[in-house]
XYZ file of C-alpha atoms in Angstrom:
316
model
C 73.387 16.216 28.629
C 72.175 19.714 29.163
C 74.405 21.129 26.522
C 73.393 18.403 24.154
C 69.597 19.432 24.473
C 70.591 22.993 23.622
C 72.247 21.669 20.526
C 69.263 19.601 19.566
C 67.053 22.802 19.628
C 69.432 24.943 17.713
C 70.145 22.347 14.984
C 66.461 21.508 14.814
C 65.574 25.153 14.053
C 68.341 25.531 11.371
C 67.273 22.562 9.476
C 64.534 23.464 6.812
C 64.325 19.833 5.161
C 61.457 17.753 6.164
C 61.690 16.721 9.829
C 61.174 13.358 11.391
C 57.822 13.779 13.500
C 58.317 11.182 16.228
C 56.463 11.197 19.546
C 59.174 11.839 22.199
C 58.478 11.803 25.865
C 61.197 11.539 28.529
C 59.628 10.250 31.697
C 60.668 10.818 35.282
C 59.768 7.312 36.055
C 62.140 5.871 33.355
C 65.195 4.621 35.402
C 66.640 1.164 35.912
C 68.116 0.051 39.431
C 70.861 -2.512 39.245
C 69.797 -4.399 42.451
C 66.085 -4.417 41.551
C 64.547 -7.496 43.046
C 67.852 -8.879 44.329
C 69.552 -9.553 47.733
C 72.747 -7.763 48.006
C 75.512 -8.153 50.715
C 75.223 -5.979 53.791
C 78.715 -4.658 53.286
C 77.994 -3.412 49.941
C 78.406 0.339 49.884
C 75.996 1.280 47.158
C 73.274 0.622 44.552
C 73.545 1.890 41.082
C 70.919 3.583 39.117
C 70.541 4.686 35.247
C 68.203 7.612 34.563
C 67.332 9.793 31.632
C 67.515 12.805 33.906
C 70.912 14.584 33.797
C 70.541 15.078 37.579
C 68.169 12.706 39.716
C 68.263 15.102 42.629
C 65.861 17.275 40.548
C 63.212 14.370 41.349
C 64.153 13.710 45.011
C 65.758 10.219 45.167
C 64.353 8.643 48.289
C 65.707 5.480 49.958
C 63.800 3.822 52.730
C 63.971 0.783 54.966
C 61.567 -0.563 57.529
C 61.853 2.318 59.812
C 61.693 5.039 57.142
C 63.738 7.361 55.061
C 67.552 6.676 54.890
C 69.998 9.477 54.513
C 71.947 9.047 51.168
C 74.723 10.421 49.305
C 74.378 10.538 45.469
C 77.569 10.527 43.298
C 77.698 10.576 39.356
C 79.708 7.641 37.937
C 80.053 7.930 34.158
C 76.373 7.448 32.928
C 75.150 6.152 36.307
C 74.327 7.447 39.673
C 75.722 5.801 42.893
C 73.231 5.915 45.718
C 75.104 5.350 49.064
C 73.409 5.289 52.439
C 75.564 7.437 54.867
C 75.542 4.836 57.741
C 75.758 1.941 55.436
C 73.256 -0.913 54.825
C 71.771 -3.148 57.586
C 71.860 -6.741 57.449
C 68.757 -8.672 56.521
C 66.748 -5.609 55.719
C 64.218 -4.547 52.870
C 64.776 -1.473 51.174
C 62.699 0.587 48.513
C 64.011 3.316 46.129
C 61.799 5.793 44.270
C 61.895 9.235 42.659
C 59.712 11.560 44.499
C 58.650 14.915 42.654
C 59.073 18.066 44.601
C 55.807 19.592 43.317
C 57.719 21.699 40.881
C 58.794 19.013 38.325
C 57.504 20.260 34.883
C 58.943 20.623 31.543
C 61.583 23.050 32.744
C 63.170 20.196 34.430
C 63.819 18.314 31.188
C 61.260 15.696 31.442
C 57.492 15.108 32.314
C 55.805 13.045 34.859
C 54.435 9.943 33.073
C 51.383 8.397 34.952
C 49.760 9.353 38.125
C 52.538 8.015 40.345
C 56.133 7.091 40.151
C 57.085 3.437 40.652
C 59.088 1.977 43.632
C 61.931 -0.363 43.204
C 62.826 -2.779 45.814
C 65.902 -4.887 46.968
C 67.086 -6.593 50.152
C 70.261 -7.065 52.042
C 71.535 -10.391 53.360
C 74.684 -10.938 55.580
C 78.071 -9.457 54.712
C 79.935 -11.527 52.063
C 83.674 -11.662 51.253
C 84.847 -9.992 48.035
C 85.095 -12.302 44.879
C 88.462 -13.380 43.825
C 87.770 -15.073 40.489
C 85.522 -14.195 37.588
C 84.764 -17.538 36.068
C 85.358 -18.991 32.626
C 84.067 -17.195 29.544
C 82.369 -19.341 26.875
C 81.066 -18.464 23.385
C 78.456 -19.890 21.194
C 79.001 -20.673 17.545
C 78.670 -17.705 15.181
C 75.116 -16.952 14.205
C 73.460 -14.566 11.688
C 70.194 -12.459 12.380
C 68.743 -8.969 12.907
C 69.132 -6.499 15.681
C 67.365 -3.018 16.050
C 69.737 -0.088 16.088
C 69.250 3.705 16.387
C 68.920 5.281 12.967
C 68.580 9.020 13.938
C 65.728 11.328 14.679
C 64.555 8.904 17.264
C 64.045 6.268 14.681
C 65.251 2.697 14.577
C 66.148 0.255 11.856
C 66.412 -3.508 11.749
C 69.955 -4.407 10.468
C 71.446 -7.688 9.625
C 74.320 -8.864 11.788
C 76.815 -11.690 12.383
C 76.937 -12.277 16.239
C 78.465 -14.565 18.966
C 76.851 -14.849 22.352
C 79.433 -14.904 25.181
C 78.577 -15.676 28.932
C 80.567 -16.363 32.104
C 80.183 -19.299 34.288
C 80.010 -17.415 37.541
C 81.472 -18.775 40.784
C 79.087 -18.765 43.648
C 81.154 -15.886 45.558
C 80.489 -13.556 42.611
C 76.684 -14.491 42.278
C 76.408 -12.849 45.961
C 77.497 -9.546 44.227
C 75.056 -9.194 41.471
C 73.478 -5.764 41.412
C 76.550 -4.234 42.783
C 79.594 -5.525 40.803
C 79.957 -3.925 37.426
C 80.847 -6.276 34.398
C 82.190 -4.987 31.099
C 83.003 -6.757 27.820
C 86.166 -5.948 25.809
C 86.507 -6.576 21.997
C 90.010 -6.312 20.858
C 90.924 -4.525 24.165
C 88.302 -1.981 23.671
C 85.302 -1.450 25.848
C 82.303 -2.955 23.952
C 79.567 -0.290 24.159
C 77.205 -1.432 21.551
C 74.192 -0.500 23.997
C 74.817 3.088 23.077
C 73.492 2.517 19.525
C 70.575 0.249 20.802
C 68.598 3.180 22.198
C 67.355 1.479 25.340
C 68.004 1.544 29.041
C 69.795 -1.344 30.797
C 70.628 -2.243 34.307
C 74.138 -0.712 35.409
C 76.778 -3.423 35.391
C 74.868 -5.448 32.764
C 74.835 -5.753 29.087
C 71.726 -5.581 26.699
C 71.383 -9.201 27.011
C 71.509 -9.569 30.778
C 74.097 -10.239 33.677
C 77.353 -11.843 33.002
C 76.509 -12.322 29.275
C 76.968 -10.305 26.045
C 76.387 -10.413 22.305
C 79.341 -9.380 20.120
C 78.283 -8.427 16.646
C 79.400 -7.015 13.443
C 76.878 -5.117 11.130
C 76.512 -6.649 7.640
C 74.418 -3.895 6.163
C 72.870 -0.704 7.419
C 70.902 2.268 6.002
C 72.397 4.466 8.539
C 76.188 5.020 9.328
C 76.939 3.408 12.733
C 80.311 3.721 14.514
C 83.181 1.921 12.591
C 83.892 -0.559 15.366
C 80.637 -2.327 14.637
C 81.743 -3.169 11.071
C 84.745 -5.205 11.969
C 84.805 -8.598 10.483
C 87.142 -11.645 10.869
C 88.723 -12.952 14.315
C 88.210 -10.789 17.312
C 89.313 -11.220 20.978
C 86.757 -11.132 23.688
C 87.122 -10.869 27.363
C 85.151 -9.681 30.325
C 86.205 -7.546 33.318
C 84.545 -6.958 36.695
C 84.867 -4.440 39.433
C 83.429 -3.011 42.585
C 83.401 0.666 42.853
C 85.294 2.016 45.774
C 87.216 -1.284 46.421
C 90.334 -2.944 44.941
C 88.297 -5.789 43.395
C 89.198 -5.801 39.657
C 88.988 -9.221 37.965
C 89.501 -10.469 34.352
C 88.136 -13.579 32.538
C 89.863 -15.635 29.917
C 90.147 -14.371 26.446
C 88.387 -16.042 23.647
C 88.835 -15.606 19.851
C 85.685 -15.567 17.986
C 85.077 -15.143 14.309
C 82.444 -12.685 12.880
C 81.969 -13.122 9.013
C 78.985 -11.751 7.017
C 77.362 -13.836 4.145
C 78.354 -12.898 0.629
C 74.950 -11.364 -0.065
C 72.868 -9.104 2.004
C 69.279 -7.591 1.600
C 70.649 -4.144 2.916
C 72.697 -1.500 1.294
C 76.490 -1.746 1.587
C 78.053 -0.298 4.696
C 80.332 2.630 4.820
C 83.990 1.716 4.008
C 85.635 4.570 6.229
C 84.633 6.689 9.021
C 82.706 9.658 7.698
C 81.389 7.919 4.569
C 77.684 8.262 3.978
C 74.939 6.289 2.120
C 73.485 8.500 -0.451
C 71.082 5.794 -1.711
C 70.172 4.163 1.589
C 66.713 3.964 2.884
C 65.509 3.953 6.467
C 64.090 0.525 6.532
C 62.404 -0.482 9.730
C 62.076 3.216 10.931
C 58.551 3.769 12.347
C 58.630 7.680 12.250
C 56.795 9.663 9.632
C 58.159 12.675 7.693
C 56.493 16.102 7.909
C 57.276 19.418 6.547
C 56.117 21.625 9.831
C 56.894 19.687 12.942
C 60.744 20.285 12.825
C 60.628 23.313 14.745
C 58.145 22.388 17.331
C 60.085 20.011 19.706
C 63.469 22.050 19.512
C 61.419 25.238 20.528
C 59.882 23.395 23.447
C 63.285 22.250 24.642
C 64.855 25.766 24.309
C 62.056 27.340 26.127
C 61.889 24.751 28.886
C 65.579 24.852 29.423
C 65.576 28.622 29.368
C 62.847 28.355 32.095
C 65.040 25.905 34.100
C 68.080 28.160 33.837
C 66.026 31.199 35.035
C 64.751 29.167 37.985
C 68.290 28.127 38.983
C 69.602 31.781 39.329
């Protein structure tokens, strides 16, 4: 992520065309906790956190129980952070997790503090539970047609027409106990379904953009911006879900469903790219709320470069 920010700055300075003048603010308080508001088994080894910061230890992750701070270990797992108490969780205990600035958290750390204080996130533990052995039955809705908002470059978004099917697991009770710990993934044609990456939001680790144990499989019927090619597939597709608990042998799969994604013959949006790398020369950015300006393209990249330089100097 740090390298990508450098590229943002460099590319932004090289581009002389009108720049998208969007308001961008990355807040230290912006993160998702998978177990927020839930009761997890006491024999769970971790909770999962998703944050915009490339290193949550910059802000000081603090886990507390009723007796005070708990010693923790932090491990990067893909795009998430696994927070594990060194001595394990206690049974029937309430916990809070928060980011605590160290007093030097400014722009050079890659984000700003939004608001006067950072929020706390809470969860609790119950009794130890046995690991789940079945995932449950996967069911699908009838194909539907509607709109979804996707990233459209330069921190903008556009509303695109899609054909979609909602899928949902009928969870066995033994698995419900592990919500907030177990990770669920959707696979479409044996490929991990990562549509959340082009939605521009943050979602609880282990969940999809529509919630826990459910997902929305779609195909784009028209877009002014080029999106990854896997989101233009039409016709029958195979869908299944997979679940796992980090650090254990638990790995479960659902049944496989075949659903049909078809776009209507007419669409109000421009034609989609036919091949990877194709572009839309006549496409417009409908639904993008950003304004174009001639002089603002250099400002944000320069701020990023300056702040990242300061951060690198401080770390030496």
